[in-house]
Amino acid sequence: MKKITLTLLLFLACVAGMAQGSKKLDLKDITSGQYRPTSIRNVVPMPDGEHYTQMNDEGTQITKYSFKTGEPVEVIFDVAKARECDFKHFDSYQFSPDGSKLLIATKTTPIYRRSYTAVHYLYPLKRNDKGVTTNNIIERLSDGGPQQAPVFSPDGTMIAFVRDNNIFLVKTLYGNSESQVTEDGKQNAVLNGIPDWVYEEEFGFNRALEFSADNSMLAFIRFNETEVPSYQFPLFAGESPRINGLEDYPGEYTYKYPKAGYPNSKVEVRTFDIKSKVTRTMKLPLDADGYIPRIRFTQDPNKLAIMTLNRHQNRFDMYFADPRSTVCKLALRDESPYYISENVFDNIQFYPENFSFLSDKDGYPHLYWYSMGGNLVKQVTKGAHEVESFLGYDEADGSFYFISNEESPMQQAVYKIDRKGKKTKLSQKAGMNSALFSPTMKYYINTYTNLDTPAVITLNDNEGKTLKTLEANNALKQKLAQVALPQKEFFKFKTSQGVELNGWMMKPADFSASKKYPVLMYQYSGPGSQQVLDNFAISWETYMASLGYIVACVDGRGTGGRGTEFQKSTYLNLGVKEAKDQVEAAKYLGTLPYVDKNRIGIWGWSYGGYMAIMSMSEGTPVFKAGVAVAAPTDWKFYDTIYTERFMRTPKENAEGYKAASAFTRADKLHGNLLLVHGMADDNVHFQNCAEYAEHLVQLDKQFDMQVYTNRNHGIYGGNTRQHLYTKLTNFFLNNL
């Protein structure tokens, strides 16, 4: 389960340093994104390392910019000028690795969180000696129907993609001739080159299909989900959008979803020899119930990296497979007494002689450097802080680039370490920093924010020098200066068990220390998550603070940023320590002279909704009201990968599952509760809400409930988001 990224939500802040206006916040302005900072979306670095591109908001043009100056160089694609272009706008694009072609996606149709189908088009970027495009004809990648997960060969002459669970290959040098690589793909049975639902959701990827460095081989993961039980949920005609054909009788959606303890897909890695058309299965020593969360060809065409986990997810193995002989050799093993975090996979990058690796084996996630033979060369970073992500390695001068929270668990900065071990902080301002580097590591785009500052986006060189400010959000700052904004500040406190916890508090704009205020606590609390961060946002919580509530958030045990022991202290016992810490936070807030301790509420979404219920049922009656949106209520209802990572299987950890169930402590539920759920939630099934509601009925526990027709885990579409937040607002106004 990942924390959902809600477009308008979920970290909250105010502008403490700005002149405060008198205009009141309006809920509709928030839900419609009026206070959302402007970002630079759809930025794609070009293979040449000197330029990047950006598509416009209308989806009609792609403009090329200089990394050195941040200035536009030229429009490289325009729907109005491309010859034989039969679409008026597009959704996304990618370059071929050699930079000679664009692959443009149109008519994108989402499937799950990361997967989608689209109609793709090829556009050549080859120029003559005068710099003019020699052939600006755009052509469809395929006439056989929408494609999924397309990937270029390194030389740009081929594209592989998936359609109806089978892999297809298009050769551009032969008039976009198309051939079918696999033929056994079948819905809810066999998937080739794309992950199944649980892999996509919990391992965070949407393509399991790779070309070798010499363009001769395709490698892919084959998923056989025949033995995985199916889950069904009803679909109605609904509105926004309306599903025609379901006006009289509802339909249903059926897909494979492995709940904790149940069978997963059987997985194997296959290769396809493009010239000989021979398909081989790698001789991978994988447990029968093991996982393959990634495959990736190294720069050596004879080394296919296959990353594996055992079912407990406490042993990570990476093998180098020969795609022709099928022999697999163990290159790296990492083990944990708890579990291997899922951010490991995408932080492995391959270079001619080395590869990178993130491990928390010394108590904090740090960067390690290995030879391609699998030998540890050096530990690049050390200390009582976390490396959040590896950004890249400069092969020219031997420098490593990464993001770390060295200064504070609530902040992140961009760093480099040179070949002599000298460390330099590149990002200049304290807060949250993220970076997008050019392929050559010479330049990067930095996005900075803190409590008081909407996103400031700058173009920088690899010494940290700012070359140009691309976006300062001055228009938003001016708009915010007219609004009476709540004030936000950090705080710390110690629990009765002596654990120091970080939190933030948002006070009404007209706050007076002589008054008593009701408190609304927001949290997520899931393993490795963080809500107490030094960043900016205007959200529903900001709105609630403007109505006279103090809004607070505390990251309890199990959350991220503070090392392995703190994060993984909830292992095998989800929900118990986290709920205790939210109760302790409420008790602490109740001691403050300006807080009405009899009017404290709690709410959350997804894991945060689960924690709202668990905290209200902890046995200490500190919460007067709470809201649980899209909440799991018993981990036996949730998927294998996420649940078993932290809990193992119900058979192995019966007591842990019992203690973690909202059902077990439902008789102790105290306070007014509102349950909210989408009926088409493919992630946290409506089953969680329905069964828990029935349990409360039988216990004669009164509660409120709001169900949203045809809505998934994000609960949006049409007027849905406005209705949802109005519902939440009114609930707390009436009950808190």
XYZ file of C-alpha atoms in Angstrom:
736
model
C 0.000 0.000 0.000
C 1.511 3.304 -0.957
C 0.373 6.596 0.410
C -1.896 7.951 -2.289
C -0.823 11.168 -3.901
C -3.885 13.348 -3.843
C -3.759 16.298 -6.147
C -4.862 18.810 -3.589
C -3.819 17.144 -0.376
C -1.793 16.100 2.097
C 1.004 17.939 3.751
C -0.227 21.335 4.688
C 1.214 24.476 5.335
C 0.893 28.127 5.478
C 2.914 31.143 4.646
C 4.191 32.404 7.941
C 6.321 35.178 6.567
C 3.805 36.640 4.173
C 1.641 39.632 4.874
C -1.714 38.287 5.910
C -4.761 39.402 4.008
C -8.366 39.333 5.104
C -9.859 37.084 2.432
C -11.193 33.792 3.793
C -10.222 30.444 2.338
C -12.909 28.840 0.206
C -13.156 25.056 0.087
C -13.921 24.989 -3.621
C -10.805 27.009 -4.362
C -8.771 24.355 -2.557
C -10.415 21.300 -4.110
C -10.142 22.822 -7.587
C -6.419 23.466 -7.184
C -6.458 27.271 -7.023
C -3.685 27.246 -4.432
C -1.618 24.507 -5.972
C 1.967 25.642 -6.713
C 2.960 25.749 -10.372
C 5.450 23.061 -11.249
C 7.388 22.314 -14.408
C 5.680 19.186 -15.621
C 6.585 16.705 -18.317
C 10.302 17.556 -18.344
C 12.424 14.982 -20.182
C 16.251 15.306 -20.365
C 17.552 14.696 -23.886
C 20.125 11.967 -24.534
C 22.747 14.568 -25.550
C 23.022 15.756 -21.922
C 22.971 19.424 -22.963
C 19.246 19.916 -23.431
C 15.909 19.044 -21.897
C 12.413 19.197 -23.288
C 9.013 20.089 -21.971
C 5.528 19.641 -23.378
C 3.096 22.514 -23.013
C -0.011 22.316 -20.837
C -2.235 22.003 -23.889
C -0.378 18.898 -25.089
C 0.270 20.346 -28.530
C 4.012 21.150 -28.531
C 7.355 19.894 -27.234
C 9.985 22.600 -26.736
C 13.724 22.040 -26.461
C 15.630 24.030 -23.793
C 19.308 24.517 -23.048
C 20.489 23.045 -19.744
C 23.222 25.695 -19.697
C 20.908 28.720 -19.957
C 17.364 27.481 -19.371
C 16.357 29.284 -22.553
C 14.193 27.724 -25.275
C 16.122 26.559 -28.320
C 13.372 25.359 -30.645
C 10.034 23.608 -30.876
C 10.887 20.031 -31.835
C 7.308 18.851 -32.219
C 4.065 20.661 -33.010
C 0.796 18.873 -33.762
C -0.096 21.706 -36.139
C 3.075 21.268 -38.223
C 3.703 17.532 -38.176
C 2.701 16.002 -41.491
C -0.139 13.460 -41.529
C -0.881 14.106 -37.844
C -4.396 12.872 -37.057
C -4.577 13.984 -33.411
C -4.968 17.449 -31.875
C -3.176 16.858 -28.571
C -1.050 14.215 -26.820
C -0.525 13.011 -23.246
C 3.171 12.118 -22.883
C 6.305 11.273 -24.848
C 9.719 9.636 -24.663
C 12.958 9.766 -26.684
C 14.709 6.859 -28.257
C 18.043 6.265 -26.438
C 19.969 7.611 -29.442
C 17.788 10.744 -29.529
C 16.714 10.210 -33.142
C 13.001 9.594 -32.542
C 10.077 10.582 -30.373
C 7.415 8.158 -29.211
C 4.247 10.131 -28.525
C 1.314 8.772 -26.507
C -2.309 9.730 -27.225
C -5.721 8.503 -26.057
C -4.215 7.300 -22.777
C -6.527 5.012 -20.804
C -5.488 4.259 -17.195
C -5.655 0.655 -15.948
C -4.335 0.758 -12.374
C -2.069 3.180 -10.514
C 0.843 3.112 -13.001
C -0.396 1.077 -15.960
C -2.214 2.374 -18.997
C -2.792 1.772 -22.667
C -2.287 4.432 -25.313
C -2.154 4.905 -29.054
C 1.500 5.697 -29.797
C 3.051 7.553 -32.713
C 6.627 7.727 -34.001
C 8.150 11.035 -35.025
C 11.665 11.346 -36.544
C 14.041 14.047 -35.253
C 16.772 13.571 -37.862
C 18.054 16.875 -39.299
C 19.918 17.832 -42.467
C 23.067 19.965 -42.472
C 20.908 23.122 -42.310
C 19.250 21.899 -39.132
C 15.898 21.270 -40.768
C 13.894 18.121 -40.032
C 14.257 15.933 -43.074
C 11.046 14.020 -42.592
C 8.401 15.407 -40.298
C 5.832 12.718 -41.075
C 4.290 11.242 -37.949
C 3.113 7.658 -38.129
C 1.318 5.216 -35.888
C 3.433 2.716 -34.060
C 0.829 0.026 -34.713
C -2.577 -0.348 -36.316
C -3.485 -3.340 -34.180
C -4.983 -1.400 -31.272
C -3.656 0.523 -28.232
C -0.276 -0.442 -26.773
C 1.069 -0.851 -23.281
C 4.580 -0.378 -21.830
C 6.501 0.455 -25.038
C 10.308 0.415 -24.870
C 12.957 1.381 -27.457
C 15.965 -0.703 -28.361
C 19.245 1.116 -27.492
C 19.879 1.959 -31.166
C 16.329 3.237 -31.653
C 15.539 0.895 -34.565
C 13.033 -1.291 -32.674
C 10.220 -0.871 -30.188
C 8.724 -3.637 -28.087
C 5.319 -3.263 -26.455
C 2.504 -5.259 -24.895
C -1.018 -5.698 -26.206
C -3.578 -8.020 -24.617
C -0.848 -9.486 -22.371
C 1.378 -10.445 -25.312
C 4.635 -8.880 -26.488
C 5.002 -7.401 -29.976
C 8.058 -6.097 -31.792
C 8.138 -3.251 -34.312
C 11.186 -2.744 -36.576
C 11.344 0.864 -37.800
C 13.962 0.178 -40.474
C 11.561 -2.189 -42.201
C 8.539 0.045 -42.584
C 7.409 -0.474 -38.960
C 6.949 -4.174 -39.608
C 5.279 -5.806 -36.625
C 5.756 -9.318 -35.287
C 4.340 -11.132 -32.263
C 6.833 -12.435 -29.708
C 4.508 -14.291 -27.282
C 1.155 -15.912 -27.888
C 0.042 -17.320 -24.527
C -1.067 -14.030 -22.940
C -4.572 -14.153 -21.516
C -6.530 -11.873 -19.189
C -6.497 -13.040 -15.561
C -4.207 -15.909 -16.521
C -0.871 -15.092 -18.203
C 0.884 -11.727 -18.529
C 4.033 -11.239 -20.602
C 6.224 -8.161 -20.143
C 3.892 -6.356 -17.718
C 3.422 -6.891 -13.967
C 0.265 -8.217 -12.372
C -1.805 -5.997 -10.065
C 0.072 -6.667 -6.838
C 3.536 -6.305 -8.402
C 2.533 -3.014 -10.020
C 1.028 -1.621 -6.808
C 3.626 -2.737 -4.289
C 6.849 -2.962 -6.309
C 6.040 0.260 -8.158
C 6.612 -0.469 -11.859
C 4.559 -0.971 -15.016
C 6.958 -2.671 -17.459
C 8.802 -5.974 -17.203
C 10.369 -5.870 -20.670
C 13.958 -4.939 -21.600
C 16.325 -4.852 -24.596
C 19.941 -5.983 -24.380
C 22.679 -3.393 -24.905
C 23.555 -4.861 -28.332
C 19.900 -4.811 -29.519
C 19.910 -8.565 -30.101
C 17.728 -9.812 -27.235
C 14.506 -9.105 -25.427
C 14.079 -10.123 -21.795
C 10.768 -10.223 -19.992
C 9.043 -11.505 -16.875
C 6.183 -13.918 -17.448
C 3.444 -13.888 -14.806
C 1.145 -16.886 -14.468
C -1.692 -15.790 -12.181
C -3.946 -18.776 -12.843
C -3.821 -19.901 -9.196
C -4.331 -16.395 -7.778
C -7.886 -15.974 -6.414
C -10.094 -13.412 -8.157
C -11.779 -10.401 -6.614
C -14.932 -8.841 -8.013
C -16.615 -5.534 -7.384
C -19.848 -4.146 -8.868
C -19.990 -1.358 -11.417
C -23.016 0.865 -11.967
C -23.949 3.237 -14.760
C -22.993 6.174 -12.551
C -22.104 9.648 -13.726
C -18.863 11.531 -14.510
C -18.160 9.299 -16.310
C -21.308 7.397 -17.225
C -20.915 3.760 -18.208
C -23.411 3.154 -20.994
C -24.975 -0.253 -21.006
C -25.265 -0.550 -17.216
C -28.388 1.582 -16.867
C -30.715 -1.296 -16.004
C -28.465 -4.035 -14.715
C -25.110 -3.343 -13.047
C -21.906 -4.986 -14.228
C -18.836 -6.174 -12.422
C -15.074 -5.980 -12.671
C -13.026 -9.117 -12.014
C -9.254 -9.257 -11.549
C -6.614 -11.326 -9.766
C -5.811 -10.089 -6.270
C -3.745 -12.227 -3.859
C -4.715 -11.534 -0.236
C -2.274 -12.219 2.592
C -1.401 -15.905 2.765
C -2.869 -16.772 -0.644
C -0.953 -17.844 -3.802
C 0.896 -15.252 -5.861
C 1.615 -15.380 -9.555
C 4.213 -17.904 -10.648
C 7.010 -15.876 -12.218
C 9.879 -16.666 -14.535
C 12.283 -14.727 -16.729
C 12.459 -15.430 -20.435
C 14.574 -14.103 -23.259
C 13.778 -13.816 -26.935
C 16.531 -13.894 -29.553
C 15.366 -11.360 -32.134
C 17.350 -12.832 -35.033
C 16.760 -16.545 -34.437
C 13.317 -16.041 -32.779
C 14.297 -18.512 -30.040
C 12.706 -18.097 -26.599
C 14.580 -19.339 -23.522
C 13.731 -19.576 -19.817
C 16.435 -18.497 -17.358
C 17.615 -21.140 -14.876
C 16.881 -18.936 -11.890
C 17.229 -20.529 -8.407
C 14.078 -18.806 -7.166
C 11.890 -20.106 -4.341
C 8.577 -21.460 -5.605
C 6.819 -18.524 -3.905
C 9.580 -15.963 -4.528
C 9.349 -12.571 -6.237
C 11.081 -10.983 -9.218
C 10.534 -7.233 -8.649
C 12.849 -6.082 -11.484
C 14.880 -7.211 -14.451
C 17.344 -4.954 -16.174
C 19.994 -5.478 -18.821
C 23.405 -4.179 -17.809
C 25.725 -2.466 -20.282
C 27.159 -5.910 -20.926
C 24.722 -7.647 -23.325
C 25.651 -10.982 -21.770
C 24.560 -9.899 -18.287
C 20.879 -9.629 -17.530
C 20.324 -8.471 -13.942
C 17.480 -10.344 -12.255
C 16.454 -9.035 -8.833
C 14.654 -11.446 -6.517
C 13.089 -11.556 -3.053
C 11.976 -14.474 -0.952
C 8.313 -14.391 0.130
C 9.206 -12.976 3.566
C 11.039 -10.173 1.690
C 13.965 -10.283 4.097
C 16.462 -11.660 1.553
C 17.324 -9.798 -1.647
C 19.339 -11.588 -4.333
C 20.548 -10.168 -7.609
C 21.649 -12.599 -10.281
C 23.470 -11.981 -13.543
C 21.927 -14.235 -16.157
C 23.419 -15.090 -19.527
C 20.461 -14.516 -21.878
C 21.572 -17.306 -24.217
C 23.037 -19.999 -21.969
C 20.322 -19.205 -19.336
C 22.870 -19.709 -16.531
C 22.334 -17.420 -13.525
C 25.165 -16.365 -11.205
C 24.562 -14.725 -7.823
C 26.101 -11.230 -7.849
C 24.723 -9.707 -4.636
C 22.829 -10.756 -1.523
C 21.381 -8.453 1.131
C 19.521 -9.737 4.193
C 17.550 -8.073 6.969
C 16.172 -9.266 10.310
C 13.018 -7.356 9.313
C 12.413 -6.714 5.604
C 14.074 -5.218 2.544
C 12.580 -1.827 1.676
C 11.048 -1.487 -1.789
C 13.126 1.593 -2.698
C 16.146 -0.692 -3.259
C 15.320 -1.709 -6.819
C 15.322 1.628 -8.639
C 18.447 2.810 -6.843
C 20.497 0.092 -8.533
C 22.157 1.659 -11.563
C 24.634 -0.100 -13.830
C 27.841 1.304 -15.251
C 30.545 -0.422 -17.350
C 32.581 -1.573 -14.323
C 30.302 -0.972 -11.307
C 26.801 -0.756 -9.930
C 25.170 1.157 -7.082
C 23.180 -0.267 -4.192
C 21.209 1.132 -1.228
C 21.159 -0.870 1.993
C 20.239 -0.161 5.623
C 22.490 -2.925 6.954
C 24.389 -0.482 9.183
C 21.191 0.919 10.694
C 20.482 3.638 8.110
C 19.983 3.452 4.335
C 23.317 4.236 2.682
C 24.929 4.073 -0.725
C 27.287 1.214 -1.594
C 29.477 0.758 -4.686
C 30.080 -2.700 -6.127
C 32.167 -4.092 -8.974
C 30.326 -5.896 -11.758
C 31.825 -9.039 -10.301
C 29.707 -8.491 -7.187
C 32.526 -7.385 -4.872
C 32.048 -4.442 -2.533
C 34.356 -1.601 -3.604
C 33.333 0.895 -0.919
C 30.572 2.250 1.252
C 30.061 5.700 -0.253
C 27.982 7.305 2.548
C 27.929 6.803 6.327
C 26.305 8.337 9.383
C 23.122 8.551 11.474
C 21.008 9.782 8.586
C 19.301 8.317 5.522
C 20.198 8.407 1.851
C 16.788 8.754 0.245
C 17.796 8.171 -3.372
C 20.823 7.750 -5.627
C 20.778 10.330 -8.434
C 23.686 9.132 -10.530
C 27.428 8.695 -11.014
C 29.654 10.918 -13.130
C 31.917 8.539 -14.974
C 34.133 11.435 -16.080
C 35.229 12.552 -12.621
C 34.058 9.736 -10.327
C 31.472 11.762 -8.365
C 28.344 10.329 -6.758
C 25.135 12.356 -6.501
C 22.368 11.597 -4.026
C 19.604 12.977 -1.802
C 19.976 12.686 1.963
C 18.261 13.901 5.120
C 21.581 14.514 6.888
C 20.522 17.843 8.445
C 17.100 16.753 9.695
C 14.632 13.882 9.261
C 12.185 16.565 8.123
C 14.413 17.930 5.362
C 16.208 16.670 2.276
C 19.163 18.064 0.372
C 21.157 17.249 -2.778
C 24.758 16.137 -2.228
C 27.796 14.991 -4.190
C 30.794 12.967 -3.065
C 33.914 13.044 -5.263
C 36.312 10.171 -5.864
C 38.429 11.263 -2.835
C 35.436 11.138 -0.506
C 34.922 14.913 -0.241
C 31.214 15.665 0.299
C 29.535 18.837 -0.975
C 25.990 19.997 -0.293
C 24.651 21.288 -3.624
C 21.170 22.523 -2.690
C 21.497 25.882 -0.968
C 18.330 26.218 1.097
C 17.025 24.177 4.022
C 13.743 22.388 3.357
C 12.784 19.719 0.870
C 14.926 19.469 -2.268
C 14.624 17.115 -5.230
C 16.739 16.950 -8.376
C 16.482 15.872 -12.001
C 19.942 15.481 -13.549
C 21.051 15.537 -17.157
C 22.408 12.186 -18.448
C 25.955 13.587 -18.277
C 25.448 14.749 -14.634
C 26.613 18.264 -15.636
C 23.316 19.995 -14.830
C 20.231 19.452 -12.734
C 16.820 20.964 -12.147
C 16.235 21.491 -8.404
C 12.783 21.794 -6.849
C 12.873 23.434 -3.417
C 10.130 24.046 -0.882
C 9.717 24.636 2.861
C 6.850 25.430 5.237
C 6.673 29.032 4.044
C 7.760 28.690 0.414
C 5.827 27.280 -2.534
C 8.009 25.376 -5.009
C 11.029 27.283 -6.327
C 12.471 25.507 -9.360
C 16.007 26.331 -10.465
C 18.469 25.211 -13.092
C 21.874 24.431 -11.595
C 25.291 23.144 -12.582
C 26.850 20.180 -10.784
C 28.652 22.476 -8.350
C 25.311 23.749 -7.079
C 25.506 27.145 -8.818
C 22.087 28.461 -9.819
C 22.042 29.195 -13.543
C 18.433 30.311 -13.796
C 15.224 30.348 -11.781
C 12.639 28.547 -13.879
C 9.655 29.011 -11.555
C 9.330 31.019 -8.321
C 5.538 30.827 -7.911
C 5.320 34.603 -7.463
C 1.724 34.672 -8.724
C 0.706 32.174 -6.025
C 2.559 34.175 -3.371
C 0.610 37.284 -4.368
C -2.667 35.363 -4.229
C -1.793 33.946 -0.797
C -0.897 37.397 0.544
C -4.571 38.324 0.207
C -5.727 35.396 2.337
C -5.882 35.082 6.095
C -3.725 31.955 6.310
C -3.244 29.706 9.319
C 0.229 29.529 10.819
C 2.212 26.324 10.849
C 5.105 25.284 13.078
C 7.062 22.173 14.066
C 7.072 20.666 17.542
C 8.533 17.680 19.396
C 7.416 15.801 22.473
C 8.279 12.632 24.378
C 5.762 9.872 24.931
C 5.249 8.148 28.266
C 7.549 5.439 26.901
C 10.320 7.980 26.370
C 10.105 8.062 22.563
C 10.618 11.493 20.989
C 8.209 12.162 18.126
C 8.158 14.921 15.501
C 5.025 16.834 14.628
C 3.644 19.966 13.058
C 0.833 22.193 14.226
C -1.280 24.625 12.239
C -2.980 27.395 14.196
C -5.839 29.625 13.003
C -4.767 32.959 11.531
C -6.410 34.827 14.413
C -4.989 32.480 17.055
C -5.076 33.697 20.643
C -3.245 31.839 23.414
C -5.973 32.842 25.828
C -8.624 30.788 23.974
C -9.335 27.042 23.954
C -9.381 25.407 20.525
C -10.600 22.049 19.225
C -7.883 19.928 17.590
C -8.060 17.914 14.393
C -5.211 15.420 14.011
C -4.196 14.245 10.552
C -1.761 11.366 9.979
C -0.842 8.550 7.602
C 1.446 6.463 9.848
C 2.269 3.687 7.342
C 5.681 1.973 7.417
C 8.406 4.243 6.070
C 6.021 7.122 5.327
C 6.543 10.726 6.435
C 3.999 13.495 6.852
C 6.049 15.777 9.093
C 8.232 17.362 6.447
C 9.462 20.869 5.781
C 7.394 21.517 2.670
C 4.544 23.708 1.500
C 0.956 22.968 0.590
C -2.503 24.402 0.972
C -5.025 21.676 1.601
C -8.279 20.770 3.292
C -6.453 20.788 6.617
C -5.495 24.416 5.956
C -9.168 25.123 5.385
C -10.134 23.442 8.669
C -7.582 25.567 10.501
C -9.186 28.627 8.927
C -12.497 27.542 10.494
C -11.024 27.725 13.991
C -9.423 24.312 14.515
C -5.847 23.624 15.484
C -4.667 20.987 13.013
C -1.783 18.751 14.060
C 0.173 15.855 12.592
C 2.603 13.503 14.347
C 4.823 10.847 12.742
C 4.804 7.932 15.182
C 6.920 4.826 15.364
C 7.147 2.938 12.077
C 7.445 6.072 9.958
C 10.541 6.940 7.925
C 13.518 9.265 8.009
C 14.891 8.172 11.402
C 16.752 4.949 10.723
C 16.016 1.244 10.626
C 15.177 0.589 14.265
C 12.595 3.382 14.438
C 10.983 2.523 11.095
C 10.951 -1.237 11.527
C 9.954 -1.298 15.186
C 6.391 -2.151 14.135
C 7.504 -5.349 12.355
C 5.018 -8.222 12.817
C 2.768 -5.901 14.852
C 1.252 -3.308 12.524
C -1.127 -0.823 14.044
C -0.383 -1.298 17.740
C 2.549 1.052 18.408
C 1.331 3.523 15.796
C -2.092 3.796 17.476
C -0.475 4.152 20.899
C 1.636 7.032 19.573
C -1.396 8.857 18.139
C -3.134 8.514 21.509
C 0.012 9.851 23.203
C 0.065 12.751 20.740
C -3.561 13.576 21.571
C -2.800 13.432 25.296
C 0.192 15.764 24.828
C -1.840 18.236 22.781
C -4.506 18.117 25.496
C -1.992 19.474 28.021
C -1.432 22.671 26.016
C -3.170 25.657 27.606
C -4.893 26.684 24.360
C -6.309 23.218 23.548
C -9.735 21.903 24.559
C -8.743 18.343 25.469
C -12.374 17.212 25.234
C -12.567 18.209 21.553
C -9.814 16.271 19.781
C -10.527 14.481 16.473
C -8.468 12.336 14.123
C -8.662 11.470 10.461
C -6.703 9.779 7.705
C -6.816 8.150 4.302
C -5.815 4.563 3.445
C -3.323 3.492 6.165
C -4.193 6.779 7.838
C -7.862 5.767 7.888
C -6.908 2.449 9.459
C -4.903 4.303 12.068
C -7.822 6.638 12.808
C -9.978 3.595 13.651
C -7.217 1.851 15.610
C -6.482 4.999 17.634
C -10.161 5.575 18.431
C -10.312 1.947 19.639
C -7.018 1.875 21.550
C -8.800 1.938 24.901
C -7.926 5.491 25.896
C -10.961 7.699 25.171
C -9.166 10.814 23.892
C -10.858 11.223 20.501
C -14.305 12.759 20.298
C -14.666 12.149 16.527
C -12.805 10.584 13.627
C -12.948 9.888 9.907
C -11.517 6.853 8.130
C -11.310 7.179 4.334
C -10.579 4.077 2.211
C -9.252 2.268 5.271
C -8.063 -1.325 5.595
C -9.707 -2.845 8.655
C -8.159 -6.312 8.764
C -4.834 -7.187 7.131
C -6.168 -10.572 5.999
C -8.165 -8.562 3.427
C -5.086 -6.847 1.994
C -2.530 -7.986 -0.587
C 0.352 -10.391 -0.114
C 3.357 -8.234 -0.937
C 2.583 -5.243 1.264
C 1.007 -7.101 4.163
C 3.485 -9.962 4.400
C 6.460 -7.569 4.101
C 5.516 -6.269 7.529
C 3.437 -9.114 9.013
C 4.393 -12.387 7.292
C 1.366 -14.624 6.613
C -1.709 -14.989 8.839
C -0.712 -18.613 9.467
C 2.789 -17.618 10.613
C 1.733 -14.620 12.689
C -1.814 -15.282 13.926
C -1.423 -13.212 17.093
C 0.051 -10.278 15.191
C -2.859 -10.248 12.740
C -5.348 -10.479 15.604
C -3.811 -7.523 17.429
C -3.610 -5.517 14.197
C -7.281 -6.022 13.306
C -9.744 -3.181 13.832
C -12.337 -5.892 14.504
C -10.468 -7.125 17.592
C -10.698 -3.780 19.376
C -14.030 -2.594 17.871
C -15.818 -3.025 21.201
C -13.576 -0.278 22.576
C -14.436 2.205 19.803
C -14.929 5.607 21.401
C -16.164 8.747 19.647
C -18.227 9.546 16.586
C -16.914 7.711 13.515
C -17.441 8.367 9.801
C -16.446 5.613 7.363
C -15.846 6.651 3.731
C -15.070 4.268 0.871
C -15.228 3.994 -2.907
C -17.095 0.925 -4.115
C -14.652 0.356 -6.979
C -11.506 0.559 -4.850
C -9.140 -1.971 -6.446
C -6.513 -1.367 -3.774
C -8.236 -1.378 -0.361
C -11.420 -3.271 -1.157
C -14.829 -1.983 -0.107
C -15.025 -5.332 1.703
C -12.941 -3.725 4.479
C -15.562 -1.064 5.065
C -18.606 -3.300 4.593
C -17.446 -6.040 6.977
C -16.288 -3.591 9.634
C -19.557 -1.664 9.403
C -21.514 -4.884 9.876
C -19.372 -5.707 12.908
C -20.135 -2.321 14.457
C -23.851 -2.851 13.799
C -23.787 -6.151 15.645
C -21.921 -4.507 18.527
C -24.617 -1.807 18.547
C -21.985 0.852 17.851
C -23.488 3.856 16.075
C -21.482 5.384 13.217
C -21.867 7.291 9.953
C -20.958 6.037 6.507
C -20.469 7.554 3.037
C -20.102 5.346 -0.027
C -18.987 6.610 -3.450
C -20.280 4.815 -6.555
C -17.653 3.539 -9.024
C -14.792 5.392 -7.257
C -11.372 3.879 -6.701
C -8.849 4.451 -3.910
C -8.397 8.116 -4.851
C -12.169 8.929 -4.723
C -12.285 11.593 -7.435
C -14.170 12.397 -10.648
C -16.790 15.026 -11.460
C -17.930 16.725 -8.251
C -16.800 13.848 -6.028
C -13.825 15.549 -4.355
C -15.846 18.652 -3.469
C -18.631 16.459 -2.059
C -16.152 14.404 -0.034
C -14.452 17.346 1.635
C -17.741 19.085 2.287
C -18.891 15.868 3.985
C -15.742 15.757 6.129
C -16.039 19.442 7.002
C -19.640 19.163 8.107
C -18.951 15.978 10.071
C -16.273 17.628 12.190
C -18.237 20.876 12.549
C -21.141 18.854 13.932
C -19.163 16.376 16.023
C -16.061 18.186 17.201
